[in-house]
PDB file of C-alpha atoms (C1' of nucleotides) in Angstrom:
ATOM      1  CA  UNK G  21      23.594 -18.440  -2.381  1.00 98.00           C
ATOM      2  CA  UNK G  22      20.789 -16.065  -2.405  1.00 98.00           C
ATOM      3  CA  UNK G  23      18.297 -16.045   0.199  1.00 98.00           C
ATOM      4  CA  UNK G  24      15.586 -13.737   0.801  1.00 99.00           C
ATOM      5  CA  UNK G  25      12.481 -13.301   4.092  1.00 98.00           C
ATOM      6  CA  UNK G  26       8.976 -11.330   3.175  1.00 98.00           C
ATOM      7  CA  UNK G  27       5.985 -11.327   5.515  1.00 98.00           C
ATOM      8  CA  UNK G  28       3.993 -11.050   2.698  1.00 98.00           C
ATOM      9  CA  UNK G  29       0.428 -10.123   4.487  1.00 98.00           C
ATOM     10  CA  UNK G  30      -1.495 -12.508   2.496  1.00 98.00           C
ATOM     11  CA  UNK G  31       0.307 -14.629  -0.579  1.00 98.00           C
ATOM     12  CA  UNK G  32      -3.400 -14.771  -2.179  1.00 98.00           C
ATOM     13  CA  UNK G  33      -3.312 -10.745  -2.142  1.00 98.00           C
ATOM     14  CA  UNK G  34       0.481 -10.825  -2.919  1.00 98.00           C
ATOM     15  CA  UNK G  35       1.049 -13.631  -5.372  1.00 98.00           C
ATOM     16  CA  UNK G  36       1.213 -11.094  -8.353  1.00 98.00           C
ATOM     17  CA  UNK G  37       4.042  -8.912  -6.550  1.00 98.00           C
ATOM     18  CA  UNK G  38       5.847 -12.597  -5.498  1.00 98.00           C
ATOM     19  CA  UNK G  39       5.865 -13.569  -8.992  1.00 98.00           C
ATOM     20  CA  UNK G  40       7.444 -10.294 -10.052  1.00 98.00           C
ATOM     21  CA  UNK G  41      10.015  -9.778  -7.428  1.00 98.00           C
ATOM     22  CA  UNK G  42      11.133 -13.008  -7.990  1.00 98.00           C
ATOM     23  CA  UNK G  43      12.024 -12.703 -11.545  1.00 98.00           C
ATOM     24  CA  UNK G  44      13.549  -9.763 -10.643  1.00 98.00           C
ATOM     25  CA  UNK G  45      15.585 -10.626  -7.824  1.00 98.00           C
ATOM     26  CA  UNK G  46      16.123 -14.596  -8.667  1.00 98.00           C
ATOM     27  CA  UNK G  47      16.800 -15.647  -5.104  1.00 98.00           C
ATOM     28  CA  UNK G  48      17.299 -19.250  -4.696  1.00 98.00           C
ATOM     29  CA  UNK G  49      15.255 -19.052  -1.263  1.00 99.00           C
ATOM     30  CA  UNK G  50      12.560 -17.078  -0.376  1.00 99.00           C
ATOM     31  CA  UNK G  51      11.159 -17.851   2.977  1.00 99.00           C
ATOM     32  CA  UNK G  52       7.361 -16.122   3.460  1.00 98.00           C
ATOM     33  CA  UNK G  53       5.617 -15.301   6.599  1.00 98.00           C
ATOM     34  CA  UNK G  54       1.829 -14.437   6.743  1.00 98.00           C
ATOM     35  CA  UNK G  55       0.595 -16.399   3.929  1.00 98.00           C
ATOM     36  CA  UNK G  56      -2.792 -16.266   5.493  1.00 98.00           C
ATOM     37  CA  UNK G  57      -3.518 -19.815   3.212  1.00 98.00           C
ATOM     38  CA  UNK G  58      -4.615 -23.504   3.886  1.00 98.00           C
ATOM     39  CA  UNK G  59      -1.540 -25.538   2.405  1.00 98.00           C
ATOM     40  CA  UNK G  60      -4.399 -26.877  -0.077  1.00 97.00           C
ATOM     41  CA  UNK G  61      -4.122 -23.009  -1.281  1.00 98.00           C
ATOM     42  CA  UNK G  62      -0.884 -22.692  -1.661  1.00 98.00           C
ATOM     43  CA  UNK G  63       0.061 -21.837  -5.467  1.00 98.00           C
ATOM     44  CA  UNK G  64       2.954 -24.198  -5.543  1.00 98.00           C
ATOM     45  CA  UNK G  65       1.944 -24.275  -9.340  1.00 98.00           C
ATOM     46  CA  UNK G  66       2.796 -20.296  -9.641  1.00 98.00           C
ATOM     47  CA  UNK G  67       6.120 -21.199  -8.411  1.00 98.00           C
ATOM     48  CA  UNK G  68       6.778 -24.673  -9.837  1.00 98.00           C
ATOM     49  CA  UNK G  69       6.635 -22.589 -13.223  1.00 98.00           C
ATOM     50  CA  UNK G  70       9.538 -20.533 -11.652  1.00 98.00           C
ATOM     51  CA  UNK G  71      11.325 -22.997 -11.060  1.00 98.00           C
ATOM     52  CA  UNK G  72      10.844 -23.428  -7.565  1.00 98.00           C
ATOM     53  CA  UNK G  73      10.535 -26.175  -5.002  1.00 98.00           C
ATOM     54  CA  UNK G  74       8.054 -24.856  -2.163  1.00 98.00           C
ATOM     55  CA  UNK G  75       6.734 -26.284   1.263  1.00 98.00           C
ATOM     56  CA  UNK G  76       3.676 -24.675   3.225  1.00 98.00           C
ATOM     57  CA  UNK G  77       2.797 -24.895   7.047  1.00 98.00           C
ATOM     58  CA  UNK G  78      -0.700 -22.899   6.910  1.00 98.00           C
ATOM     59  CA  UNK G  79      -3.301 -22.570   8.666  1.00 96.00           C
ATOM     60  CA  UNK G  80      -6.021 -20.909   6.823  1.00 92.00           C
ATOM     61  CA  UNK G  81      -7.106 -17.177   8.388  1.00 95.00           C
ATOM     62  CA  UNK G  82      -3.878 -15.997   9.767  1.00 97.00           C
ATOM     63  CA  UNK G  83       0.139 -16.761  10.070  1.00 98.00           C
ATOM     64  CA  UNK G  84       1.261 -19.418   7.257  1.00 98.00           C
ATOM     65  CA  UNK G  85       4.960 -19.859   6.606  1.00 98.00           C
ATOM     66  CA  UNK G  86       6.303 -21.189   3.818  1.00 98.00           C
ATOM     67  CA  UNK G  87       9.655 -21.732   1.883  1.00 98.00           C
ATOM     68  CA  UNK G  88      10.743 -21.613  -1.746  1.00 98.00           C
ATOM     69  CA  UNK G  89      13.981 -23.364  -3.141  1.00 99.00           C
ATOM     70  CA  UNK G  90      15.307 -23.858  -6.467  1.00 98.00           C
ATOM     71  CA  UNK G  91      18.156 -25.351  -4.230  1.00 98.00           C
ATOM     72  CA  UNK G  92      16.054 -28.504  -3.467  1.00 98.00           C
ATOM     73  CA  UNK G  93      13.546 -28.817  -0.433  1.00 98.00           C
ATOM     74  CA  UNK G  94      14.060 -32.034   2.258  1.00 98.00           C
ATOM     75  CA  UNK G  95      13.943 -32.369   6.308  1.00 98.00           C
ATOM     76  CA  UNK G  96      11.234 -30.313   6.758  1.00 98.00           C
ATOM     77  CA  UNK G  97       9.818 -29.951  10.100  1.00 98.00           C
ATOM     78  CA  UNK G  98       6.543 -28.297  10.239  1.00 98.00           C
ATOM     79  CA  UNK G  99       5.932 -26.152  13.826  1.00 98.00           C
ATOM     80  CA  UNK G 100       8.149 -27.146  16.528  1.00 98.00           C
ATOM     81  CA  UNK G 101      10.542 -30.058  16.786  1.00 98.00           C
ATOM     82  CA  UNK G 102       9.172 -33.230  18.300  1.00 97.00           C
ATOM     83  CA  UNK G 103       8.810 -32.957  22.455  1.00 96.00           C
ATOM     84  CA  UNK G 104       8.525 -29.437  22.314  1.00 98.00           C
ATOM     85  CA  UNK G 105       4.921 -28.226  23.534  1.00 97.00           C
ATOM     86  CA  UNK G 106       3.217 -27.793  19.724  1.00 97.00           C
ATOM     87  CA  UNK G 107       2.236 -24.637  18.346  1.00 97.00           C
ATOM     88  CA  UNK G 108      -1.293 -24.288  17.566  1.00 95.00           C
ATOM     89  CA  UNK G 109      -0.546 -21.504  15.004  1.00 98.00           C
ATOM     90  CA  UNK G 110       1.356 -22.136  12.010  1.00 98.00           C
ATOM     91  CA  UNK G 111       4.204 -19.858  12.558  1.00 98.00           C
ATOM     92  CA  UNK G 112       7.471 -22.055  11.855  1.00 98.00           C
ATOM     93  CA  UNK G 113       8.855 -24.025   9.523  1.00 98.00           C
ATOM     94  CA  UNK G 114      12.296 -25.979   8.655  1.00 98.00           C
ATOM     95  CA  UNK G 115      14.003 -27.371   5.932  1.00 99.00           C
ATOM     96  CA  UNK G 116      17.309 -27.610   4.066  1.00 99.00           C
ATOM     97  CA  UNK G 117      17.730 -26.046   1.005  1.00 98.00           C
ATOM     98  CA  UNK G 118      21.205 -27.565  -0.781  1.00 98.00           C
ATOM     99  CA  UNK G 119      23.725 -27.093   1.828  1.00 97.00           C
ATOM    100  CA  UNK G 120      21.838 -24.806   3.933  1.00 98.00           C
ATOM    101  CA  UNK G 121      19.697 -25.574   7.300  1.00 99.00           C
ATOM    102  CA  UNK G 122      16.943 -22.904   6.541  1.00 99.00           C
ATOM    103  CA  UNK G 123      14.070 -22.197   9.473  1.00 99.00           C
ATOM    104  CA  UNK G 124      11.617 -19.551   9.030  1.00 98.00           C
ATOM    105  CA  UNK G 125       9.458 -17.860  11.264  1.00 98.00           C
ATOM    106  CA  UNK G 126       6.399 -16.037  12.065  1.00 98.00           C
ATOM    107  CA  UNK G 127       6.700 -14.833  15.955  1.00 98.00           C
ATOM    108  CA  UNK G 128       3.708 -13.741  17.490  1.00 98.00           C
ATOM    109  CA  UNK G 129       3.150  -9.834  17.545  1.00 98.00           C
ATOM    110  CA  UNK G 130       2.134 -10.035  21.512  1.00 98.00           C
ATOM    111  CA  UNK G 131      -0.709  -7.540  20.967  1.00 97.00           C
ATOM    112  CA  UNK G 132       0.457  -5.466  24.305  1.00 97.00           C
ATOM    113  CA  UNK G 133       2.777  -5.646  26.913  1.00 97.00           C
ATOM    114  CA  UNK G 134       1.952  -7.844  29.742  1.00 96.00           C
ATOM    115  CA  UNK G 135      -1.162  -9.185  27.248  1.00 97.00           C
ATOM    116  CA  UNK G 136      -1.857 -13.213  27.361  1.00 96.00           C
ATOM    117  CA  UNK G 137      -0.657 -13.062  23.924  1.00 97.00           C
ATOM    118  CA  UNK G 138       2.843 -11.124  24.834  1.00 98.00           C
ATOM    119  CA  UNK G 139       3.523 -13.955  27.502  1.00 98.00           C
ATOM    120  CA  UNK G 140       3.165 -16.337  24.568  1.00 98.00           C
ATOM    121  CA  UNK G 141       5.490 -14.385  22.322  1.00 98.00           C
ATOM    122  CA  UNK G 142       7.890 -14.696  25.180  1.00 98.00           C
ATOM    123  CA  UNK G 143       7.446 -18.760  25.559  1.00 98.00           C
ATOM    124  CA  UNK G 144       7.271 -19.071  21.449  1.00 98.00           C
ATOM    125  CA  UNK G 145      10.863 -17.295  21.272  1.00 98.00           C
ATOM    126  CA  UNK G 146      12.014 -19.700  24.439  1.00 98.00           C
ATOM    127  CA  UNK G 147      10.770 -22.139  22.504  1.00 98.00           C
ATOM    128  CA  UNK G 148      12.353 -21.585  19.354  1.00 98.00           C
ATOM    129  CA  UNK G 149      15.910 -21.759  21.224  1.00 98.00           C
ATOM    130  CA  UNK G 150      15.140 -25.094  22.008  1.00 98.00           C
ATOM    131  CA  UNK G 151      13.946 -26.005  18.552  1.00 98.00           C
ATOM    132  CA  UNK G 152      17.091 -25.019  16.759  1.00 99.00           C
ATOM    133  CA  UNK G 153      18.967 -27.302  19.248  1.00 98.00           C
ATOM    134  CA  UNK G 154      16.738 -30.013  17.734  1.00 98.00           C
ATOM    135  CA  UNK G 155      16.845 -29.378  13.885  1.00 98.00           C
ATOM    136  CA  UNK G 156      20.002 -27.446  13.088  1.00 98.00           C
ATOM    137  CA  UNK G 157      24.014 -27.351  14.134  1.00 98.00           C
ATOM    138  CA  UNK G 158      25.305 -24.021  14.559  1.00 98.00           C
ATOM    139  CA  UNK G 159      28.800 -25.016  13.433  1.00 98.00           C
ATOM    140  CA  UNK G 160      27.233 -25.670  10.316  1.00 98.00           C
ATOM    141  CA  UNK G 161      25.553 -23.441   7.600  1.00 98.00           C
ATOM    142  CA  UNK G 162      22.361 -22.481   8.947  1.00 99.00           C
ATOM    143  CA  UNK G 163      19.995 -19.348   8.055  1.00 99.00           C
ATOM    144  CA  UNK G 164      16.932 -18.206  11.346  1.00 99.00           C
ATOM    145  CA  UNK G 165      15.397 -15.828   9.201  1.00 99.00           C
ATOM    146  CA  UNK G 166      11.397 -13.893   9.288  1.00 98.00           C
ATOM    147  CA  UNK G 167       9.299 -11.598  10.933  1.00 98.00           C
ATOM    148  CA  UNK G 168      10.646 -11.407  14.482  1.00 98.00           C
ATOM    149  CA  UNK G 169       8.109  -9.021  15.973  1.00 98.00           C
ATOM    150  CA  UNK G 170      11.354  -7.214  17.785  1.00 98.00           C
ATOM    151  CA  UNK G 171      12.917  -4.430  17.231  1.00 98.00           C
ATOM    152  CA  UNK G 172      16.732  -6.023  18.533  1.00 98.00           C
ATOM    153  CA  UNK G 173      17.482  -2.217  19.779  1.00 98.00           C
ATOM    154  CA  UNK G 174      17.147   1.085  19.496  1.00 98.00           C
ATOM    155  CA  UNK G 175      18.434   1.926  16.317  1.00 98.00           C
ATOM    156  CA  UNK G 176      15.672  -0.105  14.818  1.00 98.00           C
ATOM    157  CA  UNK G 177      12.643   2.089  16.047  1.00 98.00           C
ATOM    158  CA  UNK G 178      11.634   5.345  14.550  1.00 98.00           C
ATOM    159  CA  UNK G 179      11.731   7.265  17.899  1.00 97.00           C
ATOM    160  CA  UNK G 180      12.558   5.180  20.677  1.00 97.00           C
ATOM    161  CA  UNK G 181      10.493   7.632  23.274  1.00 96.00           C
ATOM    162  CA  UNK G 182       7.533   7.138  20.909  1.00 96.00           C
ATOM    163  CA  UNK G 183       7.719   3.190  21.019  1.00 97.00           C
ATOM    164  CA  UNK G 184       9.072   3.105  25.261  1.00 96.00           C
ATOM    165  CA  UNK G 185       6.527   0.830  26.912  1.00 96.00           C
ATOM    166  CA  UNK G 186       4.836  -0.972  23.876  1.00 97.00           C
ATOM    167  CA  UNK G 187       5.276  -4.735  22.222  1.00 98.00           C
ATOM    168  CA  UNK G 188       8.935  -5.187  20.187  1.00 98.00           C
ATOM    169  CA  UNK G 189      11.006  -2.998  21.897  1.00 98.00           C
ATOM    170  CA  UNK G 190      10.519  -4.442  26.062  1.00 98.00           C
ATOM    171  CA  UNK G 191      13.454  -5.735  27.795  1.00 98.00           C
ATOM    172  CA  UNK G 192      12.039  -9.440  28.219  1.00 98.00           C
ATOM    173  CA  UNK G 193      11.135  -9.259  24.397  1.00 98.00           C
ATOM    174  CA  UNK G 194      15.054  -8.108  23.535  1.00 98.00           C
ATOM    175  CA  UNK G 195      15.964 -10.574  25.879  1.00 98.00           C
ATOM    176  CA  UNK G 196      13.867 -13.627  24.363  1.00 98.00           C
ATOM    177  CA  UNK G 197      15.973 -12.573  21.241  1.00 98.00           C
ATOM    178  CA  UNK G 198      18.987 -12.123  22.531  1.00 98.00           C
ATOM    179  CA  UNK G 199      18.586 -15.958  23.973  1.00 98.00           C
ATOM    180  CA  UNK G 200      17.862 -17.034  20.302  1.00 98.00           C
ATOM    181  CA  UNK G 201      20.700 -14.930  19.214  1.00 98.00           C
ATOM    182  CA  UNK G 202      23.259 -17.010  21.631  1.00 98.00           C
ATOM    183  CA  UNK G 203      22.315 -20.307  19.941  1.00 98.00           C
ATOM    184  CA  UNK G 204      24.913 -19.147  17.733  1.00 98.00           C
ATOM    185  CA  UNK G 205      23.619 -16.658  15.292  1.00 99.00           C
ATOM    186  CA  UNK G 206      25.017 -13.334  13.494  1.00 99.00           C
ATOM    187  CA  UNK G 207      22.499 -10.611  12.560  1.00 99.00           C
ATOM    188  CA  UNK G 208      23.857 -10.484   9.069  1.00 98.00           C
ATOM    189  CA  UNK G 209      22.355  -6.991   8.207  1.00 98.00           C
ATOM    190  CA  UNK G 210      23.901  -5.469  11.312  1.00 98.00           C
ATOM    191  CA  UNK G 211      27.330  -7.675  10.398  1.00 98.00           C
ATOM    192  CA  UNK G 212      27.233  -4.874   7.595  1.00 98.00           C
ATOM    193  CA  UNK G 213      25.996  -2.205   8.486  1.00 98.00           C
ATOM    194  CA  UNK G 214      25.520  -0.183  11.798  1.00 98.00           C
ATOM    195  CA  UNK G 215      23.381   2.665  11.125  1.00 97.00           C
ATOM    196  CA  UNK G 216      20.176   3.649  12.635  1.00 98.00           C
ATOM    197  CA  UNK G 217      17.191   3.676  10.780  1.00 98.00           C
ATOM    198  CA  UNK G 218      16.877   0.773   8.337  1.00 98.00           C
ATOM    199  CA  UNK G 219      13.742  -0.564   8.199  1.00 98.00           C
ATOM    200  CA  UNK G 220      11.787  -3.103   7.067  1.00 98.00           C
ATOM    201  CA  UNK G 221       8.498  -2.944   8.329  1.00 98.00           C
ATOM    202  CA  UNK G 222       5.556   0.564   8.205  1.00 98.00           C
ATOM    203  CA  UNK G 223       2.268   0.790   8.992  1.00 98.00           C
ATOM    204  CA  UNK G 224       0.126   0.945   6.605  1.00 98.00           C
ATOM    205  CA  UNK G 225      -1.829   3.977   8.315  1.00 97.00           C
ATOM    206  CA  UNK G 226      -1.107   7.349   8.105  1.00 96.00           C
ATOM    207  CA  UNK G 227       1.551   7.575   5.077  1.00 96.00           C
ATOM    208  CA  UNK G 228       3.865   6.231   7.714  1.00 97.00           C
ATOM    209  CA  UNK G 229       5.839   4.985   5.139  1.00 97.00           C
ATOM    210  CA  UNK G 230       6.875   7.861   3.169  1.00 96.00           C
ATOM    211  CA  UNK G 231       7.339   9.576   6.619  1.00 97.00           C
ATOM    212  CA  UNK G 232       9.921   7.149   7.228  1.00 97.00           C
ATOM    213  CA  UNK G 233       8.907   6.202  10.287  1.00 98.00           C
ATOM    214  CA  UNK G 234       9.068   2.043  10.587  1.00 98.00           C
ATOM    215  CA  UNK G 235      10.549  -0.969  12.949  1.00 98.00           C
ATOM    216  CA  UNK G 236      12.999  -2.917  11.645  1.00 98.00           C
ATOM    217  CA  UNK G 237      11.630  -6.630  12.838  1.00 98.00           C
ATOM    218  CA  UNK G 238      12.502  -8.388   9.995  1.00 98.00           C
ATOM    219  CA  UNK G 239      15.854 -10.392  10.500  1.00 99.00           C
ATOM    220  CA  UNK G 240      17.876 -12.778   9.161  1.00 99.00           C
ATOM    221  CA  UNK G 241      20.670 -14.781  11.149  1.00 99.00           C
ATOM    222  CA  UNK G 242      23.138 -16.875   9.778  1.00 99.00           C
ATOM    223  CA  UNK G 243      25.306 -19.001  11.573  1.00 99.00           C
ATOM    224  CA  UNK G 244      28.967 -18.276  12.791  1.00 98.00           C
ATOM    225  CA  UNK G 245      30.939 -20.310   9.481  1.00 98.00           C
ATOM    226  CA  UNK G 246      27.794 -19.231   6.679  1.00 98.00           C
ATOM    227  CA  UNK G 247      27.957 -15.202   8.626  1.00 99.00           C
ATOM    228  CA  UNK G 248      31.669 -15.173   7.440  1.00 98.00           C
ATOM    229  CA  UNK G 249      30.748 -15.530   3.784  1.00 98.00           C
ATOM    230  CA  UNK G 250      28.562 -12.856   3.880  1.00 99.00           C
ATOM    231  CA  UNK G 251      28.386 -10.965   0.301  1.00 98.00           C
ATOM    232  CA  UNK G 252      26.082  -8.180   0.634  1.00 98.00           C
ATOM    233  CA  UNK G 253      22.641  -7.759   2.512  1.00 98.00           C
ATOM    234  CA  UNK G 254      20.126  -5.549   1.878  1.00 98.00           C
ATOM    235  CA  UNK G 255      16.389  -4.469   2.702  1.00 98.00           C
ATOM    236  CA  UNK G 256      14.874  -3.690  -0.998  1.00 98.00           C
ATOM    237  CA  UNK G 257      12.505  -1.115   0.134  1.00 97.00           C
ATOM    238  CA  UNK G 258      11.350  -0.728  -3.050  1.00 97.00           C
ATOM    239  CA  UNK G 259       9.225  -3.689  -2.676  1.00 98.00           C
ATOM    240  CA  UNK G 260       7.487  -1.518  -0.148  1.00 98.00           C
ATOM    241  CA  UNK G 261       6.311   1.173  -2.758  1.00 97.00           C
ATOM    242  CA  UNK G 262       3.804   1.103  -5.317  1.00 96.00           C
ATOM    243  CA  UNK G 263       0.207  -0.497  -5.824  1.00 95.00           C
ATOM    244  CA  UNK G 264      -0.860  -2.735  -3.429  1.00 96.00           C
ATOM    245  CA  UNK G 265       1.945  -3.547  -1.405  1.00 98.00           C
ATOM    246  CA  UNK G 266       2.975  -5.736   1.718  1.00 98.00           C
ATOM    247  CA  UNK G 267       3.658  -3.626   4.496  1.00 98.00           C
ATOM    248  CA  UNK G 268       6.949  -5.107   5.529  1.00 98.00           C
ATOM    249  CA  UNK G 269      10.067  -4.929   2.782  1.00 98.00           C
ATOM    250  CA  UNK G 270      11.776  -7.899   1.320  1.00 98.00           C
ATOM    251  CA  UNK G 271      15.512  -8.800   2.813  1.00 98.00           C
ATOM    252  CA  UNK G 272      17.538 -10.079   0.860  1.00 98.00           C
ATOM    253  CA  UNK G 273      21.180 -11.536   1.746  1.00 99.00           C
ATOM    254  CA  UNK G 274      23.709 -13.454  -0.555  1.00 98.00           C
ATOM    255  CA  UNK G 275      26.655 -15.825   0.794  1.00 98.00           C
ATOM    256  CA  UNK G 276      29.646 -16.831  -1.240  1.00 98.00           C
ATOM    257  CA  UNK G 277      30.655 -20.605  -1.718  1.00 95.00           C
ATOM    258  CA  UNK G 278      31.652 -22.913   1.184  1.00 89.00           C
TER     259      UNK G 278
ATOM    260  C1'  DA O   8      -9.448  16.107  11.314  1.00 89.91           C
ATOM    261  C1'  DT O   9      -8.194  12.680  18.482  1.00 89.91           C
ATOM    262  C1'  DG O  10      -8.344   9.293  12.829  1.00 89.91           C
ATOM    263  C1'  DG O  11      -5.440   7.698   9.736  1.00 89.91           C
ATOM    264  C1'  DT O  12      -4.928   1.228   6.345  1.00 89.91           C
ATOM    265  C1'  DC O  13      -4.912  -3.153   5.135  1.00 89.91           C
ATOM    266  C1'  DG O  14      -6.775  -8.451   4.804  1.00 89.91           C
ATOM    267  C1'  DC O  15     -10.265 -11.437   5.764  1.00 89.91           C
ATOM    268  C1'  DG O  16     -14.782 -11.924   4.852  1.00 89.91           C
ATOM    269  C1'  DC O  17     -19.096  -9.659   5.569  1.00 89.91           C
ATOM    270  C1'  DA O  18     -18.734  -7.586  11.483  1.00 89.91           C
ATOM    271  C1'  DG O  19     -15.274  -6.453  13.543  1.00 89.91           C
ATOM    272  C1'  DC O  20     -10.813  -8.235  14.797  1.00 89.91           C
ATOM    273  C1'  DG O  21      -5.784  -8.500  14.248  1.00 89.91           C
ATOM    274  C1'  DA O  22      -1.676  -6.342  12.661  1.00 89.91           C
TER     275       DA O  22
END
DNA sequence: ATGGTCGCGCAGCGA
């Protein structure tokens, strides 16, 4: 199985890229974060004629999360799992695709350290080790995979001195991670490959891309049994270049049969 | 050059 994550900044802006990445890289799920779409604007159509499945959690403005599957779509769980304090952004969403538990997410950027919105970022992540003990069985196949808004260590920063003491790289952040993490999940990229600098996320101010200077923040866990079938996994930067793009990079990941 | 770019939506905020 293929399975690919892309904060897409806007699917209205994007849809054209989707389409085409799609066709080129045929994943059989694509989860999407930052849709920025009601679900009544959600192009299941453009997908449909794919041959894609898709559910939506939107919102409207901001966030939006949504999954593709020419696996089949069912379970889905929209926001957090039942007695769990609800979200009032749409910023999660669950669902199995085949064989596969699949939850996608959208974690909230935090804004600053010590910011009313960083505190949240550290209850949301809380929170989501608490949902996956609701919706999903680590000692089955199961895939945590978006934009994570944390850079899991140093490696995954441009210059670690020029990020000390901002959102995505604090302790508590790498810690509210690292608690996620211990649910029972492999960091399938790092599984593969250990070097510094891969990225998949670059502001899109002052050519910061083609500087090479980015935050890897996009992740995708698998659990321990799916983790083991690991294929290959890569972030197709790419994606990144060109005419309008997103600014974070598609990653992609493909698992051998169970 | 003390900013730099997007998207949304029509000012200025969020990322």
């Amino acid at each position: 199985m293929r399975i690919a994550t892309w904060n897409v900044n806007s699917l209205k802006a994007r849809l054209p890229r989707v389409e085409q990445w799609l066709a080129e890289v045929s994943p059989d799920v694509l989860c999407l974060q930052e849709t920025k779409l009601t679900d009544d604007a959600f192009p299941s159509m453009a997908f449909s004629a794919l041959g894609y499945e898709a559910v939506h959690h939107g919102e409207g403005r901001w966030n939006g999360v949504a999954i593709l599957s020419r696996l089949g779509i069912s379970d889905v769980v929209d926001g957090f799992a039942p007695g769990l304090a609800p979200d009032g952004d749409a910023r999660l969403l669950t669902a199995s695709c085949g064989d596969v538990r699949v939850v996608t997410v959208y974690v909230p950027n935090g804004r600053a350290v010590g910011h009313e919105h960083y505190h949240y970022k550290l209850d949301w992540l809380a929170r989501l080790r608490r949902h996956l003990d609701q919706v999903a069985d680590p000692s089955g196949d199961v895939v945590v995979c978006g934009d994570f808004n944390v850079a899991p260590d140093d490696r995954d920063v441009w210059d670690p001195a020029a990020c000390h003491g901002g959102t995505h790289v604090s302790a508590a952040e790498r810690s509210a991670l690292e608690e996620v993490v211990g649910w029972g999940l492999v960091d399938v990229l790092r599984q593969r490959h250990q070097e510094p600098q891969l990225f998949s996320w670059w502001d899109y101010r002052a050519g910061n891309f083609h500087r090479h200077l980015g935050m890897r923040i996009d992740l995708l866990y698998a659990s321990a049994p799916l983790a083991r079938r690991l294929s290959w996994v890569l972030i197709d930067r790419n994606a990144r270049k060109g005419k309008l793009p997103s600014d974070h990079a598609p990653l992609v990941a493909e698992f051998s049969p169970a």
